[in-house]
Amino acid sequence: MIPSPITALVTVSELKLPLSTTGLGALGYSLGGAAALSSLLRNNGRLASGLNLDGTLLGEPAANSSAADVQKPAFLLGSEGHGSSDGPDDYTWMSFPRWQTAYERKMSVNGTTHHDFFDDTFWKTVEPGADQHAGPIDGEEMVRLLNSYVRAFFDLTLRGRSSPILDGPSSEFPEVVYYNVSGAS
């Protein structure tokens, strides 16, 4: 007999694995990135931080007012020029950081487009030219970069382990543009 999905559910504690559900972070790409930051406002304290990969903000985080303050660590990591005055027209990325009262970072990656923040960046290393909308950044380097920045952010906000790549421009990742636009951080 195959168990139904309802009877097959177990709790994390029943798994007896070294998992913590006390410090969770939200991560999303595009619309999921907007949802990750919006979820910080509506989670009854379960989420500790949020990371948006190249998504235009929606709802309260998009407001150019104190309503945009998610009051928890937030990280915007986007495609080339995203959120800069000379980049794609996305006012939400220009106004959001100024209203934050908790730790925040905003960075963009030169040589990328929106398509480089999901699996297209990997597939272009397997079949060059497969995605004509991806940027010129090397796919393997972009995967390494994403892994490094996502891990650094969640290591900091969930485990208390700092990383210098979040503090400013990094010689290891010269394609990353660091914006110093924080409100209170």
PDB file of C-alpha atoms in Angstrom:
ATOM      1  CA  MET A   1       0.000   0.000   0.000  1.00  0.00           C
ATOM      2  CA  ILE A   2       1.282   3.465  -0.915  1.00  0.00           C
ATOM      3  CA  PRO A   3       0.703   5.999   1.862  1.00  0.00           C
ATOM      4  CA  SER A   4      -1.270   9.103   1.008  1.00  0.00           C
ATOM      5  CA  PRO A   5       0.642  12.386   1.103  1.00  0.00           C
ATOM      6  CA  ILE A   6      -1.208  13.326   4.296  1.00  0.00           C
ATOM      7  CA  THR A   7      -0.261  10.175   6.216  1.00  0.00           C
ATOM      8  CA  ALA A   8       3.301  10.284   4.890  1.00  0.00           C
ATOM      9  CA  LEU A   9       4.027  13.688   6.429  1.00  0.00           C
ATOM     10  CA  VAL A  10       6.468  13.753   9.314  1.00  0.00           C
ATOM     11  CA  THR A  11       7.724  16.576  11.446  1.00  0.00           C
ATOM     12  CA  VAL A  12      11.334  17.697  11.423  1.00  0.00           C
ATOM     13  CA  SER A  13      11.771  16.401  14.966  1.00  0.00           C
ATOM     14  CA  GLU A  14      10.586  12.936  13.888  1.00  0.00           C
ATOM     15  CA  LEU A  15      13.352  12.795  11.287  1.00  0.00           C
ATOM     16  CA  LYS A  16      15.983  12.989  14.056  1.00  0.00           C
ATOM     17  CA  LEU A  17      18.298  14.927  11.742  1.00  0.00           C
ATOM     18  CA  PRO A  18      20.496  17.885  12.695  1.00  0.00           C
ATOM     19  CA  LEU A  19      18.058  20.463  11.329  1.00  0.00           C
ATOM     20  CA  SER A  20      17.132  23.702  12.998  1.00  0.00           C
ATOM     21  CA  THR A  21      13.795  25.361  12.408  1.00  0.00           C
ATOM     22  CA  THR A  22      14.455  28.251  14.763  1.00  0.00           C
ATOM     23  CA  GLY A  23      16.507  30.380  12.387  1.00  0.00           C
ATOM     24  CA  LEU A  24      15.202  30.278   8.825  1.00  0.00           C
ATOM     25  CA  GLY A  25      16.016  32.513   5.902  1.00  0.00           C
ATOM     26  CA  ALA A  26      13.925  33.187   2.808  1.00  0.00           C
ATOM     27  CA  LEU A  27      15.521  33.083  -0.654  1.00  0.00           C
ATOM     28  CA  GLY A  28      13.954  33.634  -4.034  1.00  0.00           C
ATOM     29  CA  TYR A  29      14.677  34.530  -7.647  1.00  0.00           C
ATOM     30  CA  SER A  30      12.641  37.063  -9.652  1.00  0.00           C
ATOM     31  CA  LEU A  31       9.065  37.068  -8.291  1.00  0.00           C
ATOM     32  CA  GLY A  32      10.263  34.591  -5.658  1.00  0.00           C
ATOM     33  CA  GLY A  33      12.843  37.171  -4.568  1.00  0.00           C
ATOM     34  CA  ALA A  34      10.099  39.725  -4.072  1.00  0.00           C
ATOM     35  CA  ALA A  35       8.146  37.108  -2.098  1.00  0.00           C
ATOM     36  CA  ALA A  36      11.198  36.310   0.044  1.00  0.00           C
ATOM     37  CA  LEU A  37      11.456  39.895   1.268  1.00  0.00           C
ATOM     38  CA  SER A  38       7.689  40.363   1.592  1.00  0.00           C
ATOM     39  CA  SER A  39       7.521  37.194   3.679  1.00  0.00           C
ATOM     40  CA  LEU A  40       9.739  38.844   6.309  1.00  0.00           C
ATOM     41  CA  LEU A  41       6.797  41.105   7.156  1.00  0.00           C
ATOM     42  CA  ARG A  42       4.267  38.281   7.572  1.00  0.00           C
ATOM     43  CA  ASN A  43       5.884  35.300   9.231  1.00  0.00           C
ATOM     44  CA  ASN A  44       5.229  35.699  12.953  1.00  0.00           C
ATOM     45  CA  GLY A  45       8.962  35.786  13.634  1.00  0.00           C
ATOM     46  CA  ARG A  46       9.816  32.460  11.980  1.00  0.00           C
ATOM     47  CA  LEU A  47      12.056  34.026   9.325  1.00  0.00           C
ATOM     48  CA  ALA A  48      15.295  35.683  10.337  1.00  0.00           C
ATOM     49  CA  SER A  49      16.450  37.152   7.001  1.00  0.00           C
ATOM     50  CA  GLY A  50      15.694  37.363   3.281  1.00  0.00           C
ATOM     51  CA  LEU A  51      17.614  37.369   0.005  1.00  0.00           C
ATOM     52  CA  ASN A  52      16.193  38.585  -3.305  1.00  0.00           C
ATOM     53  CA  LEU A  53      17.927  37.417  -6.499  1.00  0.00           C
ATOM     54  CA  ASP A  54      17.095  39.991  -9.196  1.00  0.00           C
ATOM     55  CA  GLY A  55      13.398  40.425  -8.441  1.00  0.00           C
ATOM     56  CA  THR A  56      11.482  43.694  -8.605  1.00  0.00           C
ATOM     57  CA  LEU A  57       9.904  44.296  -5.212  1.00  0.00           C
ATOM     58  CA  LEU A  58       6.148  44.223  -4.719  1.00  0.00           C
ATOM     59  CA  GLY A  59       3.768  45.235  -1.947  1.00  0.00           C
ATOM     60  CA  GLU A  60       5.046  47.005   1.158  1.00  0.00           C
ATOM     61  CA  PRO A  61       8.766  46.470   0.405  1.00  0.00           C
ATOM     62  CA  ALA A  62       8.189  48.401  -2.851  1.00  0.00           C
ATOM     63  CA  ALA A  63       6.823  51.432  -1.013  1.00  0.00           C
ATOM     64  CA  ASN A  64       9.059  54.465  -0.999  1.00  0.00           C
ATOM     65  CA  SER A  65       8.271  55.004   2.675  1.00  0.00           C
ATOM     66  CA  SER A  66       8.890  53.504   6.095  1.00  0.00           C
ATOM     67  CA  ALA A  67       6.364  50.780   5.162  1.00  0.00           C
ATOM     68  CA  ALA A  68       9.198  49.227   3.098  1.00  0.00           C
ATOM     69  CA  ASP A  69      11.214  48.479   6.243  1.00  0.00           C
ATOM     70  CA  VAL A  70      11.261  44.683   6.718  1.00  0.00           C
ATOM     71  CA  GLN A  71      13.092  45.153  10.067  1.00  0.00           C
ATOM     72  CA  LYS A  72      15.265  42.079   9.436  1.00  0.00           C
ATOM     73  CA  PRO A  73      18.457  41.483   7.454  1.00  0.00           C
ATOM     74  CA  ALA A  74      17.809  41.813   3.711  1.00  0.00           C
ATOM     75  CA  PHE A  75      20.044  41.326   0.681  1.00  0.00           C
ATOM     76  CA  LEU A  76      19.396  42.429  -2.904  1.00  0.00           C
ATOM     77  CA  LEU A  77      21.695  40.662  -5.396  1.00  0.00           C
ATOM     78  CA  GLY A  78      20.921  41.499  -8.991  1.00  0.00           C
ATOM     79  CA  SER A  79      21.944  41.627 -12.610  1.00  0.00           C
ATOM     80  CA  GLU A  80      24.236  44.259 -14.066  1.00  0.00           C
ATOM     81  CA  GLY A  81      23.038  47.726 -13.127  1.00  0.00           C
ATOM     82  CA  HIS A  82      19.880  46.506 -11.370  1.00  0.00           C
ATOM     83  CA  GLY A  83      18.874  49.207  -8.952  1.00  0.00           C
ATOM     84  CA  SER A  84      21.448  51.744 -10.059  1.00  0.00           C
ATOM     85  CA  SER A  85      20.606  55.125 -11.529  1.00  0.00           C
ATOM     86  CA  ASP A  86      22.086  54.058 -14.882  1.00  0.00           C
ATOM     87  CA  GLY A  87      20.652  50.527 -14.893  1.00  0.00           C
ATOM     88  CA  PRO A  88      17.247  49.003 -15.631  1.00  0.00           C
ATOM     89  CA  ASP A  89      14.365  51.169 -14.491  1.00  0.00           C
ATOM     90  CA  ASP A  90      13.516  49.584 -11.129  1.00  0.00           C
ATOM     91  CA  TYR A  91      12.842  52.260  -8.553  1.00  0.00           C
ATOM     92  CA  THR A  92      12.067  49.612  -5.901  1.00  0.00           C
ATOM     93  CA  TRP A  93      15.738  48.633  -5.702  1.00  0.00           C
ATOM     94  CA  MET A  94      16.739  52.276  -5.403  1.00  0.00           C
ATOM     95  CA  SER A  95      14.328  53.128  -2.579  1.00  0.00           C
ATOM     96  CA  PHE A  96      14.192  49.867  -0.564  1.00  0.00           C
ATOM     97  CA  PRO A  97      17.692  50.029   1.032  1.00  0.00           C
ATOM     98  CA  ARG A  98      17.202  53.583   2.294  1.00  0.00           C
ATOM     99  CA  TRP A  99      14.240  52.555   4.464  1.00  0.00           C
ATOM    100  CA  GLN A 100      15.841  49.545   6.158  1.00  0.00           C
ATOM    101  CA  THR A 101      16.555  49.736   9.886  1.00  0.00           C
ATOM    102  CA  ALA A 102      18.247  46.306  10.039  1.00  0.00           C
ATOM    103  CA  TYR A 103      21.311  45.002   8.189  1.00  0.00           C
ATOM    104  CA  GLU A 104      20.974  45.286   4.421  1.00  0.00           C
ATOM    105  CA  ARG A 105      23.127  44.901   1.343  1.00  0.00           C
ATOM    106  CA  LYS A 106      22.612  45.673  -2.328  1.00  0.00           C
ATOM    107  CA  MET A 107      24.946  44.389  -5.014  1.00  0.00           C
ATOM    108  CA  SER A 108      24.829  43.738  -8.737  1.00  0.00           C
ATOM    109  CA  VAL A 109      26.939  41.496 -10.933  1.00  0.00           C
ATOM    110  CA  ASN A 110      28.515  42.898 -14.104  1.00  0.00           C
ATOM    111  CA  GLY A 111      28.190  40.707 -17.196  1.00  0.00           C
ATOM    112  CA  THR A 112      24.853  39.262 -16.114  1.00  0.00           C
ATOM    113  CA  THR A 113      21.216  39.481 -17.095  1.00  0.00           C
ATOM    114  CA  HIS A 114      18.106  38.284 -15.287  1.00  0.00           C
ATOM    115  CA  HIS A 115      18.694  34.802 -16.798  1.00  0.00           C
ATOM    116  CA  ASP A 116      22.009  34.363 -14.991  1.00  0.00           C
ATOM    117  CA  PHE A 117      20.371  33.999 -11.575  1.00  0.00           C
ATOM    118  CA  PHE A 118      18.778  30.618 -12.184  1.00  0.00           C
ATOM    119  CA  ASP A 119      19.841  27.404 -13.900  1.00  0.00           C
ATOM    120  CA  ASP A 120      20.395  29.006 -17.327  1.00  0.00           C
ATOM    121  CA  THR A 121      23.775  30.191 -16.065  1.00  0.00           C
ATOM    122  CA  PHE A 122      24.805  26.555 -15.526  1.00  0.00           C
ATOM    123  CA  TRP A 123      23.357  25.298 -18.809  1.00  0.00           C
ATOM    124  CA  LYS A 124      25.263  27.842 -20.855  1.00  0.00           C
ATOM    125  CA  THR A 125      28.465  26.075 -19.736  1.00  0.00           C
ATOM    126  CA  VAL A 126      27.094  22.744 -21.012  1.00  0.00           C
ATOM    127  CA  GLU A 127      25.786  24.120 -24.292  1.00  0.00           C
ATOM    128  CA  PRO A 128      27.257  27.548 -25.093  1.00  0.00           C
ATOM    129  CA  GLY A 129      24.737  29.829 -26.773  1.00  0.00           C
ATOM    130  CA  ALA A 130      21.760  27.811 -25.499  1.00  0.00           C
ATOM    131  CA  ASP A 131      20.259  30.900 -23.865  1.00  0.00           C
ATOM    132  CA  GLN A 132      20.694  33.998 -25.972  1.00  0.00           C
ATOM    133  CA  HIS A 133      19.299  36.084 -23.108  1.00  0.00           C
ATOM    134  CA  ALA A 134      22.012  35.170 -20.599  1.00  0.00           C
ATOM    135  CA  GLY A 135      24.901  37.559 -20.044  1.00  0.00           C
ATOM    136  CA  PRO A 136      28.539  37.053 -21.014  1.00  0.00           C
ATOM    137  CA  ILE A 137      29.696  36.028 -17.522  1.00  0.00           C
ATOM    138  CA  ASP A 138      31.190  32.536 -17.404  1.00  0.00           C
ATOM    139  CA  GLY A 139      28.499  30.162 -16.124  1.00  0.00           C
ATOM    140  CA  GLU A 140      30.771  28.253 -13.760  1.00  0.00           C
ATOM    141  CA  GLU A 141      32.035  31.511 -12.270  1.00  0.00           C
ATOM    142  CA  MET A 142      28.465  32.719 -11.792  1.00  0.00           C
ATOM    143  CA  VAL A 143      27.509  29.507  -9.983  1.00  0.00           C
ATOM    144  CA  ARG A 144      30.576  29.923  -7.730  1.00  0.00           C
ATOM    145  CA  LEU A 145      29.701  33.582  -7.117  1.00  0.00           C
ATOM    146  CA  LEU A 146      26.059  32.829  -6.272  1.00  0.00           C
ATOM    147  CA  ASN A 147      27.028  29.992  -3.951  1.00  0.00           C
ATOM    148  CA  SER A 148      29.548  32.228  -2.181  1.00  0.00           C
ATOM    149  CA  TYR A 149      27.286  35.249  -1.671  1.00  0.00           C
ATOM    150  CA  VAL A 150      24.178  33.275  -0.709  1.00  0.00           C
ATOM    151  CA  ARG A 151      26.159  31.216   1.783  1.00  0.00           C
ATOM    152  CA  ALA A 152      27.941  34.284   3.200  1.00  0.00           C
ATOM    153  CA  PHE A 153      24.631  36.080   3.772  1.00  0.00           C
ATOM    154  CA  PHE A 154      22.904  33.165   5.462  1.00  0.00           C
ATOM    155  CA  ASP A 155      26.026  32.247   7.448  1.00  0.00           C
ATOM    156  CA  LEU A 156      26.001  35.808   8.783  1.00  0.00           C
ATOM    157  CA  THR A 157      22.286  36.173   9.449  1.00  0.00           C
ATOM    158  CA  LEU A 158      21.527  32.637  10.644  1.00  0.00           C
ATOM    159  CA  ARG A 159      24.803  31.476  12.175  1.00  0.00           C
ATOM    160  CA  GLY A 160      26.573  34.702  13.165  1.00  0.00           C
ATOM    161  CA  ARG A 161      29.594  34.034  10.927  1.00  0.00           C
ATOM    162  CA  SER A 162      30.800  37.113   9.057  1.00  0.00           C
ATOM    163  CA  SER A 163      32.387  37.157   5.614  1.00  0.00           C
ATOM    164  CA  PRO A 164      34.401  40.008   4.094  1.00  0.00           C
ATOM    165  CA  ILE A 165      32.666  39.609   0.704  1.00  0.00           C
ATOM    166  CA  LEU A 166      29.573  41.204   2.231  1.00  0.00           C
ATOM    167  CA  ASP A 167      31.478  44.210   3.586  1.00  0.00           C
ATOM    168  CA  GLY A 168      32.504  45.832   0.319  1.00  0.00           C
ATOM    169  CA  PRO A 169      34.152  45.226  -3.035  1.00  0.00           C
ATOM    170  CA  SER A 170      35.989  41.894  -3.193  1.00  0.00           C
ATOM    171  CA  SER A 171      39.123  41.075  -5.195  1.00  0.00           C
ATOM    172  CA  GLU A 172      37.836  37.499  -5.406  1.00  0.00           C
ATOM    173  CA  PHE A 173      34.718  38.674  -7.248  1.00  0.00           C
ATOM    174  CA  PRO A 174      35.641  41.853  -9.161  1.00  0.00           C
ATOM    175  CA  GLU A 175      32.444  41.619 -11.233  1.00  0.00           C
ATOM    176  CA  VAL A 176      30.327  42.351  -8.152  1.00  0.00           C
ATOM    177  CA  VAL A 177      29.354  45.991  -7.660  1.00  0.00           C
ATOM    178  CA  TYR A 178      28.772  46.910  -4.008  1.00  0.00           C
ATOM    179  CA  TYR A 179      26.329  49.744  -3.326  1.00  0.00           C
ATOM    180  CA  ASN A 180      26.721  51.602  -0.052  1.00  0.00           C
ATOM    181  CA  VAL A 181      23.188  52.889   0.298  1.00  0.00           C
ATOM    182  CA  SER A 182      22.129  51.548   3.671  1.00  0.00           C
ATOM    183  CA  GLY A 183      19.707  53.199   5.994  1.00  0.00           C
ATOM    184  CA  ALA A 184      20.793  52.121   9.455  1.00  0.00           C
ATOM    185  CA  SER A 185      23.219  49.258   8.840  1.00  0.00           C
TER     186      SER A 185
END
